[in-house]
Amino acid sequence: TLLGGDDRDTLLGGNGDDSLNGGEGVDLLLDTGGNDCLDGGPGSDFLEGDGGLDTLIVGDGADTINGSLFPTSIQFLPPYDPVSFSHTSLNSLSLPPGTDLTPPATPLPPQLLSADDTGIVGDGLTSLRRPRLVGSTEPGAMVYLLDETGSILGTAQADASGQYAVQPDAPLADGMYALQIRVRDVAGNRSGLSAPLTLIIDATPPAAPAAPQLQAADDTGVIGDSLTAVNHPGFVVTGVEAGFTVRLVRDGVTVASRVGPGLLSDPGPVPDGPHIYTALQVDAAGNISPASAPTPLVINITPPAAPAALQLQAADDTGVIGDSLTAVNHPGFVVTGVEAGFT
């Protein structure tokens, strides 16, 4: 029994029962008698039998039996590859003519698909747990995505031009990964491992920032009454992590942003009436926090109508009534036409 590796394996059997478990690659079992079994796994596999019951377990790749006149049984396992038979004698320790034994070139490191680069472009950071990685290799080759432990995370097949896009089959946890590519051509030959692509997965959104606070200079009414005559108000936002982007949102629409905590101004002009301001922060990977608590604000830049003319109070009209003449040096006046609550 020979347990092969991932490359080409050859077993020249004797008169006993021989078994070759070839793994990946092109595998050849040459038999001189006995009941023999070739489980070639992925890749092109060749069983050249003699006397005895010979079994070929086919895998992913083209599989061929060159048997003797003795019965030969085939055990089919998915995927069901074509199996060709020919009754020829074993003449040499060689594979059939034209067999491709040349491994594919070692691929270049994969690249993160631009649409999945959710942070700053090229910073090796994404908020997607199943990011797509792209590259090129031999047309039709199988592409394997591996992590730093050698575990296969996902597979794909290169198209007719050799382009591929592969992504993890299962969501990745937050953390740093060294992702590599290995390919296997249509004949089953395996390439070397690519250099790693270092990628950080960060899919956890940050906490909500504090509610925006109207800056003191723009609080033109009674302090803290949520009323202002400024139609481009500024707000101070705290509770933002350093390096994160904070957004000022008015009535559900982002109107300003900055990096880190500080002052954000609504460029306006904001129409008169009630409005709701909130804030949110975005981390380097592009994760968006929940919205802050709301800050209601009423904008009123429309001046009130002029009040009625001043009327000298009767007690101070010491001369002829209505002659605009008085002997009082601290006259009082009655003012009308003023809205309730106005000063």
Short mmCIF file of C-alpha atoms in Angstrom, two decimals:
data_model
loop_
_atom_site.label_atom_id
_atom_site.label_comp_id
_atom_site.label_asym_id
_atom_site.label_seq_id
_atom_site.Cartn_x
_atom_site.Cartn_y
_atom_site.Cartn_z
CA THR A 1 0.00 0.00 0.00
CA LEU A 2 1.28 3.46 -0.95
CA LEU A 3 -0.26 6.61 0.52
CA GLY A 4 0.77 9.35 -1.86
CA GLY A 5 0.95 13.08 -1.44
CA ASP A 6 -0.41 15.95 -3.49
CA ASP A 7 1.96 15.50 -6.43
CA ARG A 8 2.51 12.71 -8.98
CA ASP A 9 2.61 9.18 -7.47
CA THR A 10 3.59 5.88 -9.17
CA LEU A 11 3.28 2.38 -7.70
CA LEU A 12 4.73 -0.66 -9.49
CA GLY A 13 2.92 -3.58 -7.94
CA GLY A 14 3.98 -7.18 -7.58
CA ASN A 15 1.96 -10.38 -7.51
CA GLY A 16 0.12 -9.47 -4.31
CA ASP A 17 -2.70 -7.06 -3.67
CA ASP A 18 -1.54 -3.48 -4.26
CA SER A 19 -3.28 -0.26 -3.21
CA LEU A 20 -2.39 3.30 -4.20
CA ASN A 21 -4.12 6.23 -2.52
CA GLY A 22 -2.75 9.02 -4.61
CA GLY A 23 -4.27 12.23 -3.34
CA GLU A 24 -4.03 15.14 -5.77
CA GLY A 25 -1.95 15.03 -8.93
CA VAL A 26 -1.47 12.48 -11.70
CA ASP A 27 -1.29 8.94 -10.28
CA LEU A 28 -0.22 5.66 -11.98
CA LEU A 29 -0.66 2.11 -10.63
CA LEU A 30 1.24 -0.53 -12.61
CA ASP A 31 0.16 -4.04 -11.68
CA THR A 32 1.76 -7.42 -12.33
CA GLY A 33 -0.95 -9.50 -10.69
CA GLY A 34 -3.23 -9.60 -7.69
CA ASN A 35 -6.30 -7.64 -6.73
CA ASP A 36 -5.32 -3.98 -7.01
CA CYS A 37 -7.08 -0.74 -6.11
CA LEU A 38 -6.27 2.81 -7.20
CA ASP A 39 -8.01 5.65 -5.37
CA GLY A 40 -6.45 8.53 -7.21
CA GLY A 41 -8.42 11.42 -5.81
CA PRO A 42 -8.34 14.66 -7.81
CA GLY A 43 -6.27 14.61 -10.97
CA SER A 44 -5.82 12.25 -13.90
CA ASP A 45 -5.33 8.64 -12.75
CA PHE A 46 -4.18 5.58 -14.71
CA LEU A 47 -4.55 1.94 -13.67
CA GLU A 48 -2.68 -0.59 -15.82
CA GLY A 49 -3.80 -3.99 -14.57
CA ASP A 50 -2.79 -7.56 -15.11
CA GLY A 51 -4.24 -10.67 -13.48
CA GLY A 52 -6.75 -10.27 -10.67
CA LEU A 53 -9.68 -8.01 -9.91
CA ASP A 54 -8.65 -4.39 -10.41
CA THR A 55 -10.65 -1.47 -8.99
CA LEU A 56 -10.39 2.22 -9.88
CA ILE A 57 -12.15 4.71 -7.63
CA VAL A 58 -12.55 7.76 -9.78
CA GLY A 59 -12.37 11.29 -8.46
CA ASP A 60 -12.10 14.75 -9.97
CA GLY A 61 -10.17 14.40 -13.22
CA ALA A 62 -9.84 12.06 -16.21
CA ASP A 63 -9.37 8.39 -15.23
CA THR A 64 -8.20 5.56 -17.49
CA ILE A 65 -7.93 1.79 -17.07
CA ASN A 66 -5.68 -0.19 -19.38
CA GLY A 67 -6.66 -3.67 -18.17
CA SER A 68 -6.00 -7.29 -19.03
CA LEU A 69 -8.63 -9.75 -20.16
CA PHE A 70 -9.58 -10.35 -16.53
CA PRO A 71 -12.74 -8.72 -15.21
CA THR A 72 -12.34 -5.17 -14.00
CA SER A 73 -14.84 -3.43 -11.71
CA ILE A 74 -15.31 0.33 -11.39
CA GLN A 75 -16.59 1.99 -8.23
CA PHE A 76 -18.08 5.37 -9.14
CA LEU A 77 -17.93 8.24 -6.66
CA PRO A 78 -19.02 11.82 -7.44
CA PRO A 79 -18.14 13.61 -9.60
CA TYR A 80 -18.73 10.94 -12.24
CA ASP A 81 -15.76 11.32 -14.56
CA PRO A 82 -15.45 9.58 -17.92
CA VAL A 83 -13.54 6.28 -17.78
CA SER A 84 -11.96 4.85 -20.93
CA PHE A 85 -10.99 1.19 -21.40
CA SER A 86 -8.47 -0.42 -23.70
CA HIS A 87 -7.08 -3.96 -23.68
CA THR A 88 -3.40 -3.36 -24.14
CA SER A 89 -0.37 -4.92 -22.61
CA LEU A 90 1.83 -2.98 -20.20
CA ASN A 91 4.98 -2.23 -22.14
CA SER A 92 6.69 0.48 -20.12
CA LEU A 93 6.76 2.35 -16.86
CA SER A 94 5.31 5.45 -18.47
CA LEU A 95 2.10 7.39 -18.61
CA PRO A 96 0.04 7.52 -21.80
CA PRO A 97 1.38 9.87 -24.48
CA GLY A 98 0.27 13.47 -24.12
CA THR A 99 -0.32 13.30 -20.38
CA ASP A 100 0.12 16.80 -18.90
CA LEU A 101 2.57 16.67 -16.00
CA THR A 102 3.50 20.35 -15.95
CA PRO A 103 2.23 22.13 -12.84
CA PRO A 104 0.64 25.55 -13.26
CA ALA A 105 2.71 28.60 -12.46
CA THR A 106 2.52 29.71 -8.85
CA PRO A 107 -0.24 32.33 -8.82
CA LEU A 108 0.24 35.90 -7.70
CA PRO A 109 -1.33 36.89 -4.38
CA PRO A 110 -5.08 37.42 -4.68
CA GLN A 111 -6.48 40.94 -4.66
CA LEU A 112 -9.51 42.17 -2.77
CA LEU A 113 -12.32 43.02 -5.20
CA SER A 114 -12.66 46.80 -5.25
CA ALA A 115 -16.40 46.60 -4.53
CA ASP A 116 -15.60 44.69 -1.32
CA ASP A 117 -12.90 47.14 -0.14
CA THR A 118 -15.26 48.91 2.24
CA GLY A 119 -12.69 51.01 4.10
CA ILE A 120 -10.01 53.23 2.63
CA VAL A 121 -9.05 51.74 -0.72
CA GLY A 122 -6.03 49.49 -0.41
CA ASP A 123 -5.81 49.53 3.40
CA GLY A 124 -6.36 45.77 3.68
CA LEU A 125 -9.48 46.25 5.77
CA THR A 126 -13.06 45.22 4.98
CA SER A 127 -16.35 44.98 6.83
CA LEU A 128 -17.49 41.97 4.74
CA ARG A 129 -17.20 38.53 6.30
CA ARG A 130 -17.17 36.78 2.90
CA PRO A 131 -15.02 39.12 0.78
CA ARG A 132 -14.38 38.29 -2.87
CA LEU A 133 -10.78 37.84 -3.97
CA VAL A 134 -9.77 38.04 -7.61
CA GLY A 135 -6.81 37.14 -9.79
CA SER A 136 -5.76 35.15 -12.84
CA THR A 137 -4.34 31.70 -13.59
CA GLU A 138 -4.67 28.98 -16.25
CA PRO A 139 -8.06 28.87 -17.99
CA GLY A 140 -10.38 26.33 -16.41
CA ALA A 141 -8.13 25.70 -13.40
CA MET A 142 -9.63 25.05 -9.98
CA VAL A 143 -8.75 27.80 -7.53
CA TYR A 144 -8.39 27.11 -3.81
CA LEU A 145 -8.49 29.85 -1.17
CA LEU A 146 -6.49 28.89 1.94
CA ASP A 147 -5.80 30.53 5.27
CA GLU A 148 -2.49 30.63 7.12
CA THR A 149 -3.11 27.15 8.57
CA GLY A 150 -3.56 25.62 5.13
CA SER A 151 -7.29 25.11 5.58
CA ILE A 152 -9.34 25.53 2.41
CA LEU A 153 -11.80 28.39 2.87
CA GLY A 154 -13.39 28.31 -0.58
CA THR A 155 -13.03 27.19 -4.18
CA ALA A 156 -13.81 28.57 -7.61
CA GLN A 157 -13.00 27.82 -11.24
CA ALA A 158 -11.13 30.17 -13.52
CA ASP A 159 -13.04 31.23 -16.61
CA ALA A 160 -11.96 30.78 -20.23
CA SER A 161 -9.59 33.74 -19.93
CA GLY A 162 -8.11 32.55 -16.63
CA GLN A 163 -9.85 35.12 -14.45
CA TYR A 164 -11.28 33.98 -11.13
CA ALA A 165 -13.22 35.32 -8.16
CA VAL A 166 -13.21 33.22 -5.00
CA GLN A 167 -14.68 33.88 -1.58
CA PRO A 168 -14.91 32.00 1.73
CA ASP A 169 -17.75 29.50 1.87
CA ALA A 170 -18.51 30.48 5.48
CA PRO A 171 -18.40 33.92 7.12
CA LEU A 172 -15.04 34.80 8.66
CA ALA A 173 -14.76 36.02 12.23
CA ASP A 174 -13.25 39.42 12.95
CA GLY A 175 -9.47 39.29 12.85
CA MET A 176 -6.38 39.27 10.63
CA TYR A 177 -5.93 36.63 7.92
CA ALA A 178 -3.07 35.65 5.62
CA LEU A 179 -4.93 34.42 2.54
CA GLN A 180 -3.21 32.38 -0.16
CA ILE A 181 -4.17 30.85 -3.48
CA ARG A 182 -3.30 27.44 -4.92
CA VAL A 183 -4.57 26.20 -8.29
CA ARG A 184 -4.94 22.79 -9.91
CA ASP A 185 -5.09 22.56 -13.69
CA VAL A 186 -7.53 20.41 -15.65
CA ALA A 187 -5.00 17.54 -15.70
CA GLY A 188 -4.76 17.56 -11.91
CA ASN A 189 -1.33 19.19 -11.60
CA ARG A 190 -1.06 21.44 -8.57
CA SER A 191 0.71 24.78 -8.32
CA GLY A 192 2.71 26.17 -5.46
CA LEU A 193 1.13 28.48 -2.90
CA SER A 194 0.90 32.16 -3.72
CA ALA A 195 2.38 34.76 -1.43
CA PRO A 196 -0.20 35.75 1.20
CA LEU A 197 -2.60 38.65 1.09
CA THR A 198 -2.98 40.11 4.57
CA LEU A 199 -6.61 41.05 5.15
CA ILE A 200 -8.33 42.29 8.30
CA ILE A 201 -12.01 41.47 8.75
CA ASP A 202 -13.85 44.00 10.93
CA ALA A 203 -17.60 43.63 10.67
CA THR A 204 -18.49 44.99 14.13
CA PRO A 205 -20.04 48.49 14.07
CA PRO A 206 -18.88 51.10 16.60
CA ALA A 207 -21.08 52.43 19.39
CA ALA A 208 -23.36 55.40 18.76
CA PRO A 209 -21.82 58.82 19.55
CA ALA A 210 -23.35 61.29 21.99
CA ALA A 211 -26.26 63.43 20.83
CA PRO A 212 -25.14 66.60 18.99
CA GLN A 213 -25.11 69.73 21.17
CA LEU A 214 -25.95 73.16 19.69
CA GLN A 215 -22.87 75.37 20.07
CA ALA A 216 -23.35 78.24 22.53
CA ALA A 217 -22.80 80.95 19.91
CA ASP A 218 -25.80 79.68 17.92
CA ASP A 219 -28.19 79.35 20.88
CA THR A 220 -29.76 82.76 20.22
CA GLY A 221 -32.92 82.35 22.28
CA VAL A 222 -33.25 81.29 25.87
CA ILE A 223 -30.27 79.03 26.59
CA GLY A 224 -31.25 75.42 26.09
CA ASP A 225 -34.74 76.10 24.69
CA SER A 226 -33.96 74.29 21.37
CA LEU A 227 -34.75 77.46 19.43
CA THR A 228 -32.37 79.50 17.27
CA ALA A 229 -32.39 82.29 14.73
CA VAL A 230 -29.32 80.80 12.96
CA ASN A 231 -30.10 78.86 9.79
CA HIS A 232 -26.68 77.21 9.59
CA PRO A 233 -26.27 75.96 13.16
CA GLY A 234 -23.12 74.31 14.47
CA PHE A 235 -23.04 71.30 16.79
CA VAL A 236 -20.42 69.73 19.01
CA VAL A 237 -20.36 65.92 18.84
CA THR A 238 -18.51 63.85 21.43
CA GLY A 239 -18.19 60.13 22.05
CA VAL A 240 -16.40 59.61 18.72
CA GLU A 241 -13.32 57.37 18.52
CA ALA A 242 -10.11 58.93 17.23
CA GLY A 243 -9.72 58.42 13.49
CA PHE A 244 -13.38 57.57 12.97
CA THR A 245 -15.60 59.69 10.74
CA VAL A 246 -18.55 61.39 12.43
CA ARG A 247 -21.59 62.45 10.42
CA LEU A 248 -24.15 65.12 11.28
CA VAL A 249 -27.62 64.10 10.11
CA ARG A 250 -30.59 66.46 9.77
CA ASP A 251 -34.01 64.90 9.25
CA GLY A 252 -32.40 61.66 8.04
CA VAL A 253 -29.95 63.26 5.59
CA THR A 254 -26.20 63.67 6.22
CA VAL A 255 -25.32 67.36 6.03
CA ALA A 256 -21.74 67.43 7.39
CA SER A 257 -18.89 65.13 8.40
CA ARG A 258 -15.45 65.28 9.97
CA VAL A 259 -12.79 62.93 11.36
CA GLY A 260 -12.84 62.57 15.13
CA PRO A 261 -14.89 64.49 17.72
CA GLY A 262 -15.47 68.21 17.35
CA LEU A 263 -17.64 70.86 15.72
CA LEU A 264 -19.83 70.17 12.70
CA SER A 265 -21.88 72.90 11.03
CA ASP A 266 -24.98 72.42 8.95
CA PRO A 267 -24.18 74.48 5.83
CA GLY A 268 -27.86 75.36 5.44
CA PRO A 269 -29.70 77.45 4.83
CA VAL A 270 -32.05 75.41 6.98
CA PRO A 271 -35.71 76.31 6.46
CA ASP A 272 -37.75 77.66 9.34
CA GLY A 273 -39.50 75.03 11.39
CA PRO A 274 -38.78 72.03 13.60
CA HIS A 275 -35.90 69.70 12.73
CA ILE A 276 -34.24 66.62 14.24
CA TYR A 277 -30.45 66.32 14.36
CA THR A 278 -28.57 63.08 15.09
CA ALA A 279 -24.98 61.92 14.76
CA LEU A 280 -23.34 58.63 13.81
CA GLN A 281 -19.77 57.43 13.41
CA VAL A 282 -18.10 55.26 10.76
CA ASP A 283 -15.02 53.17 11.55
CA ALA A 284 -12.03 52.54 9.29
CA ALA A 285 -13.61 49.39 7.84
CA GLY A 286 -16.77 51.26 6.83
CA ASN A 287 -19.02 49.95 9.62
CA ILE A 288 -21.70 52.49 10.54
CA SER A 289 -22.80 52.95 14.15
CA PRO A 290 -26.39 53.29 15.29
CA ALA A 291 -27.69 56.86 15.36
CA SER A 292 -27.21 58.95 18.46
CA ALA A 293 -30.07 60.17 20.59
CA PRO A 294 -31.99 62.92 18.74
CA THR A 295 -31.49 66.65 19.23
CA PRO A 296 -34.64 68.62 18.31
CA LEU A 297 -34.15 72.19 17.10
CA VAL A 298 -36.55 74.84 15.83
CA ILE A 299 -35.12 77.28 13.28
CA ASN A 300 -36.78 80.69 13.17
CA ILE A 301 -35.04 83.43 11.22
CA THR A 302 -38.24 85.31 10.30
CA PRO A 303 -38.52 88.56 12.33
CA PRO A 304 -41.91 89.35 13.89
CA ALA A 305 -44.09 92.20 12.65
CA ALA A 306 -43.53 95.67 14.10
CA PRO A 307 -45.70 96.46 17.14
CA ALA A 308 -48.16 99.36 17.21
CA ALA A 309 -46.89 102.90 17.88
CA LEU A 310 -46.15 103.79 21.49
CA GLN A 311 -49.03 105.46 23.34
CA LEU A 312 -48.21 107.84 26.22
CA GLN A 313 -50.06 106.57 29.24
CA ALA A 314 -52.89 108.93 30.25
CA ALA A 315 -51.46 109.62 33.72
CA ASP A 316 -48.35 111.12 32.17
CA ASP A 317 -50.12 113.29 29.57
CA THR A 318 -50.02 116.45 31.74
CA GLY A 319 -50.69 119.04 29.06
CA VAL A 320 -53.46 119.13 26.52
CA ILE A 321 -54.49 115.55 25.90
CA GLY A 322 -52.72 114.21 22.84
CA ASP A 323 -50.45 117.25 22.35
CA SER A 324 -47.32 115.13 22.83
CA LEU A 325 -46.27 117.39 25.71
CA THR A 326 -45.69 116.29 29.31
CA ALA A 327 -44.13 117.57 32.49
CA VAL A 328 -43.14 114.01 33.53
CA ASN A 329 -39.47 113.18 33.06
CA HIS A 330 -40.03 109.44 33.34
CA PRO A 331 -43.04 108.93 31.06
CA GLY A 332 -44.75 105.55 30.63
CA PHE A 333 -46.09 104.16 27.40
CA VAL A 334 -48.57 101.48 26.42
CA VAL A 335 -47.42 99.10 23.64
CA THR A 336 -49.87 96.91 21.69
CA GLY A 337 -49.54 94.61 18.67
CA VAL A 338 -46.99 92.39 20.47
CA GLU A 339 -47.30 88.57 20.26
CA ALA A 340 -47.72 86.71 23.51
CA GLY A 341 -44.40 85.60 24.95
CA PHE A 342 -42.36 87.95 22.79
CA THR A 343 -40.05 90.49 24.41
#
